[in-house]
XYZ file of C-alpha atoms in Angstrom:
576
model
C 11.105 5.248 -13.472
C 12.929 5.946 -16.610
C 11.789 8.402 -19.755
C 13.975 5.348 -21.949
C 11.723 4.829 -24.826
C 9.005 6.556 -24.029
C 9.617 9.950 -25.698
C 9.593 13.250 -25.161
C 7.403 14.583 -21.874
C 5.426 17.236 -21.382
C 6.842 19.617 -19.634
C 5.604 22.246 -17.609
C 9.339 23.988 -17.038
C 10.648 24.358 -13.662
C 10.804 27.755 -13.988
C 6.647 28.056 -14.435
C 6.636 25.970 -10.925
C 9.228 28.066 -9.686
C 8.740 31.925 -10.254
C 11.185 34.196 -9.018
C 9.007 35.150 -5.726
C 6.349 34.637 -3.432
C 4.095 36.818 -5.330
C 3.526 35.723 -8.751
C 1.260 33.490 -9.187
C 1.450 29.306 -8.705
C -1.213 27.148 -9.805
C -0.937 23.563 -8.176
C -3.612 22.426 -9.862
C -2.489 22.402 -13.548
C 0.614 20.702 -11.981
C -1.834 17.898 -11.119
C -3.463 18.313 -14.750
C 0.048 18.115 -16.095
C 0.750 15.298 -14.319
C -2.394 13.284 -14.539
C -1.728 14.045 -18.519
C 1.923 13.057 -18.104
C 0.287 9.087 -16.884
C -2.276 9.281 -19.493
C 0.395 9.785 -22.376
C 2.320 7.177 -21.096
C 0.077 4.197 -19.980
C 0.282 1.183 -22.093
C -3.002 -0.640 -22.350
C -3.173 -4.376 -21.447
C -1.186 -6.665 -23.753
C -2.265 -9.663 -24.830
C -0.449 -11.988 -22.502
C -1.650 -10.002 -19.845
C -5.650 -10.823 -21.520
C -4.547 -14.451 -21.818
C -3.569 -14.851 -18.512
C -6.804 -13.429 -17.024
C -9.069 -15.317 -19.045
C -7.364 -18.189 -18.164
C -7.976 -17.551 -14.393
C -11.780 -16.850 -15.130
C -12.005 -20.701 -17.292
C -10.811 -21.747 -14.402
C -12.716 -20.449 -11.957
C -15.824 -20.769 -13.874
C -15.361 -24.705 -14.339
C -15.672 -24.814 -10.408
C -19.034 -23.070 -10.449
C -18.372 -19.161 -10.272
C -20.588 -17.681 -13.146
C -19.251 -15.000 -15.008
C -22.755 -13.364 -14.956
C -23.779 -11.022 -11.519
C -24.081 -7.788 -9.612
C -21.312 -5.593 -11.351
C -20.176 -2.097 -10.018
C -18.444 0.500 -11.628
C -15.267 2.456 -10.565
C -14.183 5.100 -13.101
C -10.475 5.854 -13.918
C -9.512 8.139 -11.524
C -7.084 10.226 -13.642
C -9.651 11.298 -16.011
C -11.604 12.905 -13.252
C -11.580 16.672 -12.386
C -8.869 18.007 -10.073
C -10.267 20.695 -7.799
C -8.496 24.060 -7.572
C -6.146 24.758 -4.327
C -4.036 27.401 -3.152
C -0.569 28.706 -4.294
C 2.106 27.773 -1.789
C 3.240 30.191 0.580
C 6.543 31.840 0.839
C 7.963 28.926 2.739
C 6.415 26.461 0.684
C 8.328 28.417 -2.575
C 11.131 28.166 -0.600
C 10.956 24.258 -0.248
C 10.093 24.317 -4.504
C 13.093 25.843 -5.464
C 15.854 24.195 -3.099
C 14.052 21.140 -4.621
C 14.328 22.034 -8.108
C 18.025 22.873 -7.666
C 18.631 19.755 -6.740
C 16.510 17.660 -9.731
C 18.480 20.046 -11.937
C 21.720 18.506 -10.863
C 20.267 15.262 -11.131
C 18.538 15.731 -14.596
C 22.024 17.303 -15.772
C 24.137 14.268 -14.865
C 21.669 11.837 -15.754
C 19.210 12.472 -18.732
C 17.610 9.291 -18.537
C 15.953 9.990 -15.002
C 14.151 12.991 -16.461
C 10.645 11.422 -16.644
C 10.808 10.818 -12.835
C 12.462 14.541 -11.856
C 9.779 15.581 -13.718
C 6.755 13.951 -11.580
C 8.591 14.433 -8.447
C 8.670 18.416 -9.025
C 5.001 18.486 -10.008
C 3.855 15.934 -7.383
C 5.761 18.334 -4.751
C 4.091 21.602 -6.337
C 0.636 19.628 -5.519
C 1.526 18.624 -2.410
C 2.445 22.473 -1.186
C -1.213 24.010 -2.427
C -3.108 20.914 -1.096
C -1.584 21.626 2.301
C -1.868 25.056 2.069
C -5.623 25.172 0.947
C -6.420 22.449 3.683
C -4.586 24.677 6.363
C -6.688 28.299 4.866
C -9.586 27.275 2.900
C -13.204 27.582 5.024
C -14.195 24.006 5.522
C -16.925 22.579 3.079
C -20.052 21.920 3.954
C -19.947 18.342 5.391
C -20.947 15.774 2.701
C -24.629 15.013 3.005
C -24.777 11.066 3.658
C -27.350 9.700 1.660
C -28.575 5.827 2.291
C -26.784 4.090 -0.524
C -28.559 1.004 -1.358
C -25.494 -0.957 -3.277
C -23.859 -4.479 -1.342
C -21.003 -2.356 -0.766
C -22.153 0.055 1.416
C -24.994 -2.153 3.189
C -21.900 -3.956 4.534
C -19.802 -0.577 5.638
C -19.095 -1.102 9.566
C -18.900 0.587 12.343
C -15.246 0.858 14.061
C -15.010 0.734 17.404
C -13.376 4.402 18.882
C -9.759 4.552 19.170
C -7.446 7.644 20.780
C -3.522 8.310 19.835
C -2.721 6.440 22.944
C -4.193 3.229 20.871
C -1.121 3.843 17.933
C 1.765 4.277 20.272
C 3.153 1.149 18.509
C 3.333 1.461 15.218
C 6.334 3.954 15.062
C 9.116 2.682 12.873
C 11.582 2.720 15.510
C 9.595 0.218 17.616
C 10.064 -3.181 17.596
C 12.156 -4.395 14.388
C 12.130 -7.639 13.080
C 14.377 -9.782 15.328
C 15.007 -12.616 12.654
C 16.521 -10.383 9.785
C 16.139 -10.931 5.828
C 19.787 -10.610 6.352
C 21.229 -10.904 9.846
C 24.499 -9.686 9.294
C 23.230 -6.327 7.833
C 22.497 -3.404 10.088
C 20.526 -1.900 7.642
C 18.012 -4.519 7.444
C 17.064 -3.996 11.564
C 13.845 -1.983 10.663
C 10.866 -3.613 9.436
C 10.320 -1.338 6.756
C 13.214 -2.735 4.982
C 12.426 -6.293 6.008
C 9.676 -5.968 3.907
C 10.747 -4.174 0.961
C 13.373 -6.733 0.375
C 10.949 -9.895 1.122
C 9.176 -8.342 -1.749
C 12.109 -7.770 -3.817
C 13.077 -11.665 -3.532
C 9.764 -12.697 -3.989
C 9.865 -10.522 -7.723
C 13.030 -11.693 -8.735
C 12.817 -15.894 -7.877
C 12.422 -16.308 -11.841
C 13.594 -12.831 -13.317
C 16.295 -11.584 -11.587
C 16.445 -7.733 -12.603
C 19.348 -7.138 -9.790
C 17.554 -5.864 -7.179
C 16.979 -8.522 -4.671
C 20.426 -7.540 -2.725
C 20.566 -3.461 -4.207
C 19.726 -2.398 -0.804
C 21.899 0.611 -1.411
C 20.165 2.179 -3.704
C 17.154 2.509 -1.974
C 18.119 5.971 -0.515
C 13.833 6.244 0.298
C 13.803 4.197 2.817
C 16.509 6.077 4.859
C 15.485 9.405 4.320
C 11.898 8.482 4.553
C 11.758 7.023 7.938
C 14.508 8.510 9.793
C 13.377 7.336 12.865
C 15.441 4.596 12.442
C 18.594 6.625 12.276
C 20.308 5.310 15.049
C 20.455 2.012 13.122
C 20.888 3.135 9.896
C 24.281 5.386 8.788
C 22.724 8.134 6.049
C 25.726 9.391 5.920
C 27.357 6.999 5.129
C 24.907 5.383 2.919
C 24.118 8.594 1.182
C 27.855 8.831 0.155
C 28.384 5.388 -1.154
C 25.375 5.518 -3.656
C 27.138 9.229 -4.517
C 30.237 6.982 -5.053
C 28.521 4.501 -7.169
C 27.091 6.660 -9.677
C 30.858 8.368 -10.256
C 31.724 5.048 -11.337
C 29.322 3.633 -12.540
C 26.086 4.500 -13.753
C 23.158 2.642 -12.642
C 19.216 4.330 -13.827
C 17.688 2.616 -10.450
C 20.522 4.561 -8.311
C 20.052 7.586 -9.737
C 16.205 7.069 -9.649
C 17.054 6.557 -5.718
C 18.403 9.525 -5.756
C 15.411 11.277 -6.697
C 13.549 9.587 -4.364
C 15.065 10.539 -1.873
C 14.956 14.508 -2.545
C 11.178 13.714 -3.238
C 10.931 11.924 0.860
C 13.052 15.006 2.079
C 10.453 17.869 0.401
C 7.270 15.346 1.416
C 8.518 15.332 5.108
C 9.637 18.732 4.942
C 5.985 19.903 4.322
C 4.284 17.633 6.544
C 6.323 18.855 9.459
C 5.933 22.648 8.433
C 2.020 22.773 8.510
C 2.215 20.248 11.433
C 4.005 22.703 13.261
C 1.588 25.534 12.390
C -1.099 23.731 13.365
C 0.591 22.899 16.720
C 1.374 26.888 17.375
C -1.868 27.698 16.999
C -1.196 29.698 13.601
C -3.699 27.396 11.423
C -6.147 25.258 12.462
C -5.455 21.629 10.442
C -9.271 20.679 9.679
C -9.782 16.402 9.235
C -10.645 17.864 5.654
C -8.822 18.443 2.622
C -8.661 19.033 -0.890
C -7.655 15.580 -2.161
C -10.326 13.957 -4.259
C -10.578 10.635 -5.887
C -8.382 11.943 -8.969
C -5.871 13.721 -6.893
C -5.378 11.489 -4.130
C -4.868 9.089 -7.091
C -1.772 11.251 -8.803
C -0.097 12.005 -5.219
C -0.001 8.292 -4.039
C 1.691 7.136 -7.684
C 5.230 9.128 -6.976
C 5.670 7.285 -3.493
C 4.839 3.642 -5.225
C 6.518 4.053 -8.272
C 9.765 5.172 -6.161
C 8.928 2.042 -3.224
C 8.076 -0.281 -6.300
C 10.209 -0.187 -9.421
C 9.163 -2.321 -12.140
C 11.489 -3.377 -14.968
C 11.064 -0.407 -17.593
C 9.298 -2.624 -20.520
C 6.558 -2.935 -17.576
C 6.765 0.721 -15.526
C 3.985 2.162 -17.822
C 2.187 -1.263 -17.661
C -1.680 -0.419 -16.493
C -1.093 -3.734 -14.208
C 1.571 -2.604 -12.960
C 0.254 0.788 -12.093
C -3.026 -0.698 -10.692
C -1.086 -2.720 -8.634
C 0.958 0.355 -7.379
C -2.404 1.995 -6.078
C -4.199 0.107 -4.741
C -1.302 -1.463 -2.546
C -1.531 2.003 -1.327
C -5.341 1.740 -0.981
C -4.385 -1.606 1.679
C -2.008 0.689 3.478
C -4.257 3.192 3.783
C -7.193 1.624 4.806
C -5.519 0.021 8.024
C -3.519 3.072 8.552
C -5.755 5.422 8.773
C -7.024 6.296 12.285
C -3.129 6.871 12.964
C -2.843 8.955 9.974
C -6.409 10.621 11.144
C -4.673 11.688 14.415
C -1.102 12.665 13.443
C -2.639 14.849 10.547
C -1.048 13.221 7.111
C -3.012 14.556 4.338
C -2.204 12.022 1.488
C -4.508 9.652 3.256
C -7.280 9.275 0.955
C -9.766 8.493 3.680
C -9.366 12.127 5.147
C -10.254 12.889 1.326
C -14.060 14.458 0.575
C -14.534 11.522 -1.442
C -18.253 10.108 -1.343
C -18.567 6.841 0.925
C -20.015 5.106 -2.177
C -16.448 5.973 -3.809
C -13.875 4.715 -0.751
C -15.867 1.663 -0.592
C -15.509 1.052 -3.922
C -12.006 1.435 -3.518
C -11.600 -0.757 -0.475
C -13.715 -2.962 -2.627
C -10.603 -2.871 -5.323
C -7.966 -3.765 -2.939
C -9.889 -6.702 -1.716
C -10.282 -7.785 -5.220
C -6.885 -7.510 -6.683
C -5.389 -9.624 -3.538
C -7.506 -12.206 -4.297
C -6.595 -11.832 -8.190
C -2.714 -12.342 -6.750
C -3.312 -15.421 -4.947
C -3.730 -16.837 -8.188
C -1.016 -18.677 -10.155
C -2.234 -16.871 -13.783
C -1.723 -13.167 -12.081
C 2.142 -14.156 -11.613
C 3.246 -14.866 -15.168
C 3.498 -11.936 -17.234
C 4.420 -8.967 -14.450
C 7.741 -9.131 -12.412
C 5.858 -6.961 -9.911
C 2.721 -9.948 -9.178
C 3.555 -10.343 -5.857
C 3.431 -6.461 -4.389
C -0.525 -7.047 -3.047
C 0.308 -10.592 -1.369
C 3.025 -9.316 0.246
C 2.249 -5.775 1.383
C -0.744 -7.508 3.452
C 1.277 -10.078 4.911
C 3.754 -7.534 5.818
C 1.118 -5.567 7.484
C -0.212 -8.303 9.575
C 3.029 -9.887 10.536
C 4.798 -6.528 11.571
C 2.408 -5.008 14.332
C 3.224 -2.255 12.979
C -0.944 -1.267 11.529
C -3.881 -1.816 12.643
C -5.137 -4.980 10.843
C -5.642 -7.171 13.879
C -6.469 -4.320 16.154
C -8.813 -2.285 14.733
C -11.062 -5.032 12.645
C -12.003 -6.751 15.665
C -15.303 -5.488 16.165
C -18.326 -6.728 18.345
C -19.596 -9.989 16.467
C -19.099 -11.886 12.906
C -21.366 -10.408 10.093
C -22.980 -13.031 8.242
C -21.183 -15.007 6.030
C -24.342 -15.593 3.805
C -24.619 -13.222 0.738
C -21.862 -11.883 1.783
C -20.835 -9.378 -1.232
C -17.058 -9.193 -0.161
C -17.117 -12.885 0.103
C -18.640 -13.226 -3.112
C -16.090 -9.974 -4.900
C -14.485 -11.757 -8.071
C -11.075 -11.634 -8.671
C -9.832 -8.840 -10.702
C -6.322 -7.098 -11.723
C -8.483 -3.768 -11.573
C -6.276 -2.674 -14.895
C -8.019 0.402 -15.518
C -8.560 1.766 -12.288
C -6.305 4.968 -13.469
C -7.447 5.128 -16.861
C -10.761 3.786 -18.463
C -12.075 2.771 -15.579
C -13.014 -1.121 -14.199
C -15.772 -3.264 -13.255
C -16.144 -5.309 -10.199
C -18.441 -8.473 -10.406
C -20.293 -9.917 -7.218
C -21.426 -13.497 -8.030
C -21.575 -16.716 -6.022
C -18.151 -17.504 -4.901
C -16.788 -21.286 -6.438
C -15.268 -23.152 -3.284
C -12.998 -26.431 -4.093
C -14.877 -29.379 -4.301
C -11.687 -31.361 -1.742
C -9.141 -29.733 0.190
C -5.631 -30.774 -0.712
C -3.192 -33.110 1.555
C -1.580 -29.918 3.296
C -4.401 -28.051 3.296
C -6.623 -30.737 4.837
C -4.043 -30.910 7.717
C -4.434 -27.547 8.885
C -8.459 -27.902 8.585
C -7.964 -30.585 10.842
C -5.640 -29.048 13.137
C -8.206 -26.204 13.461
C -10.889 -28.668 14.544
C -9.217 -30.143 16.875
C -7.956 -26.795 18.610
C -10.411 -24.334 17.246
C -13.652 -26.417 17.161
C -16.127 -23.241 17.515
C -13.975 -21.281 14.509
C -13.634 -24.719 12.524
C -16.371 -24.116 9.550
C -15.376 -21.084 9.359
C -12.341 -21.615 8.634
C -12.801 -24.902 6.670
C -15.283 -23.221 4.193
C -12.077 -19.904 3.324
C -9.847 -22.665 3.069
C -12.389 -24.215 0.302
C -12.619 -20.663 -1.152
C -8.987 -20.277 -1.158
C -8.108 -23.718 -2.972
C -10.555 -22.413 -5.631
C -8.656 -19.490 -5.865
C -5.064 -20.823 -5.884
C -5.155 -24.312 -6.614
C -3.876 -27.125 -4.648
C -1.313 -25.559 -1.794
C 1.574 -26.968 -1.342
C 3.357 -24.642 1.468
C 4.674 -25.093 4.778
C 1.938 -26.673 6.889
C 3.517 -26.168 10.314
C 4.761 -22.968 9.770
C 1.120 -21.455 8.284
C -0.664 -23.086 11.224
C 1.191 -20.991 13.810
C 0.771 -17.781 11.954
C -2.658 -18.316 11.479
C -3.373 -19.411 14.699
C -1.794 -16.557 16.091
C -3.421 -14.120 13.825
C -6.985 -15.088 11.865
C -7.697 -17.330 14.258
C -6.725 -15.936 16.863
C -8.779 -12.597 15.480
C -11.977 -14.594 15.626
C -12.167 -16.324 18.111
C -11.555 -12.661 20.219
C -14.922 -11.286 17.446
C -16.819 -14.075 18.489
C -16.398 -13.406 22.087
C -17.472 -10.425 24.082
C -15.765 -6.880 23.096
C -12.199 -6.230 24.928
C -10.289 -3.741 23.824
C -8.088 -5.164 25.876
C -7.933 -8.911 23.907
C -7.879 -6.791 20.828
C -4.541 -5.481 21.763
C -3.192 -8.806 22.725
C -4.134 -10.223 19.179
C -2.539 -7.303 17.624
C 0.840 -7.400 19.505
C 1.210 -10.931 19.038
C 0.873 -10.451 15.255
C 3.664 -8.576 15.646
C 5.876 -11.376 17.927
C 4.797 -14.155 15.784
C 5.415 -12.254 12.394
C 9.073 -11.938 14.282
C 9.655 -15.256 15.009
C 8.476 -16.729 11.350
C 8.915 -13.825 9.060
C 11.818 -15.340 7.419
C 10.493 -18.762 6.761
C 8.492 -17.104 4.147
C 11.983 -16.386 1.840
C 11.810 -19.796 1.667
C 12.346 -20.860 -2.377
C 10.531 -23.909 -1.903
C 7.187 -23.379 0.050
C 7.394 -18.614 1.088
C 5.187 -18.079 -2.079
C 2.711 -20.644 -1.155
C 2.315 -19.872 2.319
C 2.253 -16.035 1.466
C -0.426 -16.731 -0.944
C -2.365 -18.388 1.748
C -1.588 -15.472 4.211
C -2.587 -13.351 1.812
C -6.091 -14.653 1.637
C -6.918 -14.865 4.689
C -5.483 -11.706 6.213
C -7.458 -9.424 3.552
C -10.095 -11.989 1.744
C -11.312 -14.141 4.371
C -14.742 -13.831 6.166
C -14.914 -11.568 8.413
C -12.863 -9.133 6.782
C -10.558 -7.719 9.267
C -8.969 -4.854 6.612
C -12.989 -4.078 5.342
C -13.305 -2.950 8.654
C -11.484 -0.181 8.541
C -13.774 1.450 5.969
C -16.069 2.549 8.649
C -13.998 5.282 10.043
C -14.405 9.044 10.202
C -12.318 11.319 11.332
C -12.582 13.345 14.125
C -9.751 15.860 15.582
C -6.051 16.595 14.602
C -4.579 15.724 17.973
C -0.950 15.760 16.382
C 2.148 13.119 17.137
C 5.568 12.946 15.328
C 4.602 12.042 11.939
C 5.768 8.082 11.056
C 4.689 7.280 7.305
């Protein structure tokens, strides 16, 4: 992020966030006013190649048989919603505020242009002390009051099967990397975290090359993020070299890194604190807190506009900013029973947000991958292909729960099916004025291309119970993308490792047990082809495809993990 041409920003000054002691008084919550103000002022509404684009996808669409006319829900823009009030931070938590501000101050000093960001990274830490601090010493609300809601949404909300912290045990960073590198000759790239942020940073930059696809060093987040890779990755070292870098030569992205990485550091630093409170018996961590729709909105922006940097003509881009959410919407919704059980609190499903609401917003994220599996959705943003590849990434890593948890006890019908039947949709105004979702009859290509016809057929012949299935999404798909043109033998054994592997273990009797072995195998197989998918030629066309069908396809493995509710804090080290 860069305050370059955006003007001046409202400030509230550090020294209002920071008073000189524990006692005077901090108000969180008009941080998060400031802040949600601060996104407000600067969103740019959709241009008109951006309109263009998208009602070229819907002629297209439409010419196959998907009416523009249906069921149509509303989600509001999150950012114009009310903020509730939380707690001051305590003395510790001031503590953590103004070690943090001394070192944005450096930053800001050195390098003016970076202002904009140390500006949301000191209010976004501000919110993050009172929300923790009102979650560990507020009384608990009264527990919502669930109320049979009638919309296609929530008719389809499932129910998860139950799952203990024994059931995460492997999706801590410093479990099993990526054995077939982005890079092989670079250390740094042994953790799959990284694998993935630079897959996505090639993807980007095949036809605009902004300099990032090799920048590796300037993405001080990742290290100090998850240093539970640290006995692969030098900080040190690493931390010193970008230091280095800026001394000679100034670079807006390092020094944005920079911040990033002070922002990881205070984020961490707080999670552990309370975690550690909780653990001594001090507080009592309740699977509540005070993040609602709005909030949860403005917390999860800092940590996606740091992971995902857009060029600066298209930062403030409402695309680009839907984009940034709700591929933090996919993360969270497969991530959350870990998250449940180790006790984050930016996870929006811990959130007292109606059901109604987080299906909605599980609703989005289903919507916008679809949207990016088309061809339109990739001309006019460099950052079109975040959503395709974050759920790729997921399901290829073993690192979440996609495979694992969305196996539940039998297929749902695939009949009126509104998830099946969820438009595509960039979800623009999903911060700001707000967007609609449309539930009509889905169009399905009329014939399957060459490639795609082989792996029908190849699923016939192997598969024949999962066959029509699988026939009809690849149909729904074609209508969606167009003719594919990837890499037939390398989609066929990630998707018959995966999806298909996924139901064929729904359509048989529940094993937790066969549930597992799906899951892990995700993991090996996303090991063994991961890097096929750099490919120039054919890795956007078989991401696109993976895309689909990890998060689109009937049954929807990553709707299933709407169902969940929390239970108990049991507590583990804390891993993203």
């Amino acid at each position: 992020m860069t305050s370059q041409g955006v003007g001046a920003v409202p400030k509230a000054s550090a020294d209002s966030l920071l008073p000189a002691g524990p006692s005077a008084l901090l108000q969180p919550a008009e941080a998060g006013k400031t802040l949600a103000g601060l996104f407000l002022e600067r969103v740019n509404g959709s241009t008109e190649q951006y309109r263009a684009c998208q009602d070229s996808a819907r002629q297209r669409l439409g010419a196959l048989g998907s009416p523009h006319s249906g069921t149509t829900l509303r989600v509001e823009g999150a950012l114009r919603l009310a903020q509730r009030d939380v707690l001051p931070p305590d003395e510790e938590g001031y503590a953590r505020l103004r070690h943090l501000d001394s070192g944005l101050r450096l930053i800001e000093a050195a390098f003016p242009q970076v202002g904009t960001d140390a500006e949301i990274c000191r209010l976004t830490c501000a919110m993050l002390e009172g929300a923790w601090r009102s979650r560990a010493l507020t009384p608990p609300r009264e527990e919502e009051q669930i109320t049979a809601c009638d919309c296609p949404l929530c008719r389809q909300l499932p129910t998860p099967p139950a799952r203990t912290l024994d059931d995460y045990r492997w999706r801590h960073s410093a479990g099993r990397p990526l054995t077939v590198k982005t890079w092989p000759y670079r250390r740094e790239l042994d953790s799959v975290l990284t694998g993935g942020w630079s897959w996505t940073r090639q993807m980007n930059d095949l036809e605009r090359d902004l300099g990032h696809r090799h920048r590796f060093e300037d993405d001080i987040l990742v290290f100090h993020e998850y240093k539970r890779v640290i006995d692969t990755i030098d900080t040190t070292r690493l931390t010193q070299h970008v230091e280095d870098r800026l001394a000679e030569s100034f670079s807006t992205n390092s020094a944005r890194a920079l911040v990033s990485g002070l922002f990881a550091a205070h984020k961490r630093s707080v999670d552990e604190y309370w975690l550690r409170e909780h653990h001594a018996g001090s507080v009592t961590l309740p699977q509540t807190n005070p993040l609602g729709q709005s909030t949860y909105s403005v917390l999860q922006m800092l940590d996606c506009l740091f992971w995902h940097v857009a060029p600066d003509s298209e930062l403030w881009q409402e695309e680009n900013l839907a984009a940034l959410l709700l591929c933090r919407v996919i993360d969270d919704m497969a991530d959350v029973r870990a998250d449940a059980l180790t006790g984050e609190i930016s996870n929006f499903w811990l959130a007292e947000m109606p059901t109604h609401t987080k299906a909605l917003y599980a609703a989005c994220a289903i919507a916008i991958v679809k949207y990016g599996c088309m061809p339109e959705a990739h001309r006019p943003m460099w950052n079109t292909w975040l959503m395709t590849t974050t759920i790729v990434w997921m399901g290829l890593t073993g690192r979440h729960a996609l495979w694992f948890d969305g196996i539940t006890e039998g297929l749902p019908p695939a009949q009126g099916c509104a998830l099946c039947d969820l438009q595509p949709n960039a979800c623009a105004g999903i911060l700001t004025h707000g967007t609609t979702l449309t539930i009509s009859p889905r169009p399905t290509a009329p014939a399957l291309s060459p490639k795609t016809a082989e792996l029908s057929a190849r699923c016939r012949a192997q598969y024949p119970r999962t066959w029509p299935l699988f026939d009809a999404e690849l149909h729904a798909f074609e209508a969606v993308h167009g003719p594919w043109y990837g890499n037939t033998d390398n989609a066929w054994e990630i998707l018959r490792r995966t999806y298909i592997a996924a139901v064929e273990a729904s359509s048989a009797a529940p094993s937790p047990a066969r549930a597992r072995e799906v899951q892990q195998d995700a993991g090996v197989v996303g090991s063994e082809r991961f890097h096929t998918l750099h490919d120039p030629r054919t890795g956007r066309e078989d991401t696109a495809l993976l895309a689909y069908m990890f998060g689109c396809a009937h049954p929807h493995f990553l709707w299933n993990a709407t169902g969940y509710r929390p239970t108990g804090v049991t507590g583990d080290w804390l891993d993203g």
